[in-house]
Structure formats: structure tokens, C-alpha cells
Short mmCIF file of C-alpha atoms in Angstrom, two decimals:
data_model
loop_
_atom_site.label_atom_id
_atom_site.label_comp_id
_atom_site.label_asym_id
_atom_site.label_seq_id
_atom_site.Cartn_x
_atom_site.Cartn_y
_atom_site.Cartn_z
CA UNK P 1 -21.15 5.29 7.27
CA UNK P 2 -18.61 2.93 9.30
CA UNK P 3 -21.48 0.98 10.65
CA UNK P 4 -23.15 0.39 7.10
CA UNK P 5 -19.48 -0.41 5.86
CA UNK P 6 -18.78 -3.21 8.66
CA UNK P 7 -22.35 -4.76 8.06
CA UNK P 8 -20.97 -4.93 4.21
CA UNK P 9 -17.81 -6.66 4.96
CA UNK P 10 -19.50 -8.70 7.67
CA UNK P 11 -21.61 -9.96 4.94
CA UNK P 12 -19.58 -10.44 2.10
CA UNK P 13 -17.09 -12.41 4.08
CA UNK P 14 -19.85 -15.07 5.52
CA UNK P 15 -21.51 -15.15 2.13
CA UNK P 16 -18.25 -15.06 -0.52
CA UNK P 17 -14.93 -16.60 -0.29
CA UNK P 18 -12.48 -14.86 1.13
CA UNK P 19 -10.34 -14.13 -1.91
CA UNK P 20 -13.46 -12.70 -3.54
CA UNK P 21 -12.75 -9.28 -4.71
CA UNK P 22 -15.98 -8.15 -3.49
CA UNK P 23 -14.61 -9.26 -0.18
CA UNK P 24 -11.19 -7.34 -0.41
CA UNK P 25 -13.25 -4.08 -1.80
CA UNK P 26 -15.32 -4.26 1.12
CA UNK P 27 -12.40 -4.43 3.68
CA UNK P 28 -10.92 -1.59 1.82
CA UNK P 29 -14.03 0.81 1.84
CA UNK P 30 -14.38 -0.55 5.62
CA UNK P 31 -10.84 0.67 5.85
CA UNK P 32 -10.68 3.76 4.10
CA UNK P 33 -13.65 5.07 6.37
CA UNK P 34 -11.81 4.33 9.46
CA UNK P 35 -8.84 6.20 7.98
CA UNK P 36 -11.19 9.05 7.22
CA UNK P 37 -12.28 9.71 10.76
CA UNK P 38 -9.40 9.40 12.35
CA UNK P 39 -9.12 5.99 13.44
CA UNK P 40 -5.75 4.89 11.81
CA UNK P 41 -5.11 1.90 13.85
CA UNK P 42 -8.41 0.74 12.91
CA UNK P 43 -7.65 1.26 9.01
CA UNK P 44 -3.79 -0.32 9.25
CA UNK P 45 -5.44 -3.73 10.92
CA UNK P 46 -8.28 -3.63 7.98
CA UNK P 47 -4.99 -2.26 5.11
CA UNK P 48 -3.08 -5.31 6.64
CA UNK P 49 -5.90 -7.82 6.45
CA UNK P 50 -6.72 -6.36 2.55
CA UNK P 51 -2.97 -6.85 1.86
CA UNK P 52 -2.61 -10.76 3.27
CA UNK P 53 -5.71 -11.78 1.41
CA UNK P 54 -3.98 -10.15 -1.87
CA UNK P 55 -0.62 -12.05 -1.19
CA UNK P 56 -2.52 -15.05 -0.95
CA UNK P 57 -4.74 -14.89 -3.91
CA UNK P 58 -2.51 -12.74 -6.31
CA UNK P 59 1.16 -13.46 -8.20
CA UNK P 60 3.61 -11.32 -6.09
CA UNK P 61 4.40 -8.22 -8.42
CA UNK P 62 0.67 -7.80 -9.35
CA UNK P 63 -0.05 -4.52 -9.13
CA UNK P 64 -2.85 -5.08 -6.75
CA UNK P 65 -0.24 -6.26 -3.77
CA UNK P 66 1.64 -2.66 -4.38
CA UNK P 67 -1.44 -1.00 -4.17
CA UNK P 68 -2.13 -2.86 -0.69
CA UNK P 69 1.02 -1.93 0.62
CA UNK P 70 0.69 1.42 -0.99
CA UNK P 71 -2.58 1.88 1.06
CA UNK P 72 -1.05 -0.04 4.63
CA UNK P 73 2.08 2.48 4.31
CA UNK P 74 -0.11 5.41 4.46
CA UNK P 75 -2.23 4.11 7.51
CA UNK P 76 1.36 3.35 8.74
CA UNK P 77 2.50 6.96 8.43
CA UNK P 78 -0.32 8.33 9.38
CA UNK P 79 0.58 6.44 12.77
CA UNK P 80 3.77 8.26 12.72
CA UNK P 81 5.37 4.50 12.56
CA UNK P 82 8.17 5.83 9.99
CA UNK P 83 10.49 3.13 9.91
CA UNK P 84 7.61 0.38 9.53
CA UNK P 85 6.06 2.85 6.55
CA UNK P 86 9.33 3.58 4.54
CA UNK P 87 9.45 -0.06 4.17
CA UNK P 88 5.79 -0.69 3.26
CA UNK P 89 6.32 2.05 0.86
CA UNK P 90 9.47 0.62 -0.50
CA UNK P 91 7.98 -2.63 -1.46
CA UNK P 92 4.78 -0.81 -3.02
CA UNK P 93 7.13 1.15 -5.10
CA UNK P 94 9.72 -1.85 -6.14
CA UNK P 95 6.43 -3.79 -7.51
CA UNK P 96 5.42 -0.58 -9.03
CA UNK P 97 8.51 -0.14 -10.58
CA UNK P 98 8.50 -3.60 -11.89
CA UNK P 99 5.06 -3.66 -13.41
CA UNK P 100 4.46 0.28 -14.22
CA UNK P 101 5.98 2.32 -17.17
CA UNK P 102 8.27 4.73 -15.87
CA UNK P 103 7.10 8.34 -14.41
CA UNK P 104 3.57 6.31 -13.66
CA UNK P 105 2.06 8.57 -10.93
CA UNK P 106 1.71 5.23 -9.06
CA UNK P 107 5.21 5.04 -8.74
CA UNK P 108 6.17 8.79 -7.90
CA UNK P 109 3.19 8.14 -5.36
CA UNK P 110 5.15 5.71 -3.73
CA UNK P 111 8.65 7.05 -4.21
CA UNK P 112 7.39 10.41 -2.79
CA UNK P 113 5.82 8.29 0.40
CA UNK P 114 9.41 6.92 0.87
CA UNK P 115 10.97 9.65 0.81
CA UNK P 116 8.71 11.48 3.18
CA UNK P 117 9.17 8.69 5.99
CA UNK P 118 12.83 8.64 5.57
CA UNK P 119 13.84 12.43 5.55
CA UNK P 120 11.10 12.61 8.63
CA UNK P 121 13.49 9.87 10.10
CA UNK P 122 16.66 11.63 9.32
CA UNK P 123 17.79 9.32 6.89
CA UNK P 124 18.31 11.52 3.89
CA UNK P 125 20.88 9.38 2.26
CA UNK P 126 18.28 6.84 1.84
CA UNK P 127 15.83 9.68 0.23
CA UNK P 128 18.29 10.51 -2.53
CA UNK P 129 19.26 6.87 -3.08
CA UNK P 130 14.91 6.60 -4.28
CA UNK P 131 14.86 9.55 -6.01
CA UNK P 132 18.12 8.71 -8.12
CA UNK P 133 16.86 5.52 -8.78
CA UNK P 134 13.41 7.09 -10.27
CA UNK P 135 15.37 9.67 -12.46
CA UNK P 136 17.91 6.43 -13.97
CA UNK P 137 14.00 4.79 -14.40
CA UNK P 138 13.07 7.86 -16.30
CA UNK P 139 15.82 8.68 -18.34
CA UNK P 140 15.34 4.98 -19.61
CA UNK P 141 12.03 5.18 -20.12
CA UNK P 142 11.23 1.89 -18.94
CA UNK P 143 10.39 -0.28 -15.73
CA UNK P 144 13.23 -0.99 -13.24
CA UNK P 145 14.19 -4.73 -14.04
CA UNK P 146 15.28 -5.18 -10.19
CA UNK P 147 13.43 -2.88 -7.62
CA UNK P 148 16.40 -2.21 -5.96
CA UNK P 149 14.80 0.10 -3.52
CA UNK P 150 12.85 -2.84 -1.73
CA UNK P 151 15.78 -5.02 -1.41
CA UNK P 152 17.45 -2.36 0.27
CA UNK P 153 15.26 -2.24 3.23
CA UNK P 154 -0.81 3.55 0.25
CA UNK P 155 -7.78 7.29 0.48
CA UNK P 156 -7.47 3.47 -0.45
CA UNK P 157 -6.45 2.75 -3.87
CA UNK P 158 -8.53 -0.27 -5.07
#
């Protein structure tokens, strides 16, 4: 499969522009299956790559860039780089957050990848600063207004 997925991005990216969904979908399927056997580095280069394109091309709290970083964060933990993922996390969430109705399972996605990486790291202070700020989200039933949680430091999601 990783062969037939490299010949699709190959293609796509000499034949499309490179801000071309169909290019980004193909980087993430080409990333995804790099992710699935094993080959993490592989998949965070390709997550990266999917995520710069989407910065370029897209406002800054669409949804699309938290699901990039969503997707990079995972790669990233997968790595066992913890600090480098809590952060990546912590911006997917704080767009999610922004854009997403509260309880979203986007968001707890995101929050609960956070949290992972920072009690793993021993920073458990941090961990119950995310998961207050979801419950405050919740109980207001609304999006946070500030995504807090970035300021204070995602197979692929499409």
C-alpha cells in the first residue's frame, strides 16, 4: 500500500497545486500508512508537511489546521517526543475549542492527548489546568472565547 500511496502523492503534487485538497489528502493517506506500519518518523515529516500546506492555504482557527496538528501530535507521541506533542496537542485543542461546541469529541480528543503527554512527563499540574478548563467549557455550554491552554505553552483525521 505505501508504494501505491507515494505514487498518488507523487502525482497529485506535479499535476495539482499544492494547496489542492486532493494534494493535502494524499499526503495524509501517504502519512497515515507510514504511521500504520510503524514508521512514525516517516508519518510526522508527511503530518508536518500536511500541516504547513494547511497554515498556508487556510484562516488560522479553521478547523482543518487543528486537525493537522491533531494528527502531527500523535505521530509526535508516538515518537515518545512528549514535550514537542503536548504542545502540538495544545494548539489542536485551543483551535478546537475556539471553533467546536463544547464536549465535541474533537476537543476531548485533543484535551485527552494533552493530558497524556504531560502526566507521562510528570507535569500533572499542567494536566488538571486542561481538564479544568474543559469542565468551565462544559458547564457553559459554549466554545472557549480564548484557548487559554495554547497560550500557555492528531489514524489521520482528514
Amino acid at each position: 500500500a505505501l508504494p501505491l500511496h507515494r505514487e498518488m502523492f507523487s502525482m497529485r503534487r506535479r499535476m495539482l497545486p499544492e494547496e489542492d485538497p486532493k494534494v493535502v489528502a494524499a499526503l495524509l493517506d501517504l502519512a497515515a500508512t507510514c504511521g500504520e506500519l510503524g514508521r512514525h518518523d516517516e508519518a510526522a515529516a508527511f503530518f508536518e508537511e500536511a500541516r504547513s500546506i494547511r497554515l498556508r492555504s487556510l484562516p488560522a482557527d479553521h478547523v482543518e489546521i487543528a486537525s493537522a496538528a491533531y494528527n502531527l501530535a500523535v505521530a509526535q507521541a508516538q515518537l515518545r517526543k512528549f514535550n514537542e506533542a503536548s504542545e502540538t496537542f495544545r494548539q489542536a485543542l485551543a483551535i478546537r475549542r475556539r471553533a467546536l461546541p463544547a464536549g465535541h469529541p474533537d476537543i476531548l480528543a485533543a484535551a485527552q492527548g494533552a493530558i497524556s503527554c504531560l502526566e507521562t512527563l510528570g507535569r500533572a499540574p499542567e494536566a488538571s489546568q486542561v481538564m479544568e478548563e474543559l469542565s468551565r467549557d462544559a458547564k457553559a455550554g459554549r466554545p472557549s472565547d480564548a484557548g487559554s491552554t495554547a497560550a500557555a505553552g492528531s489514524t489521520a483525521e482528514a
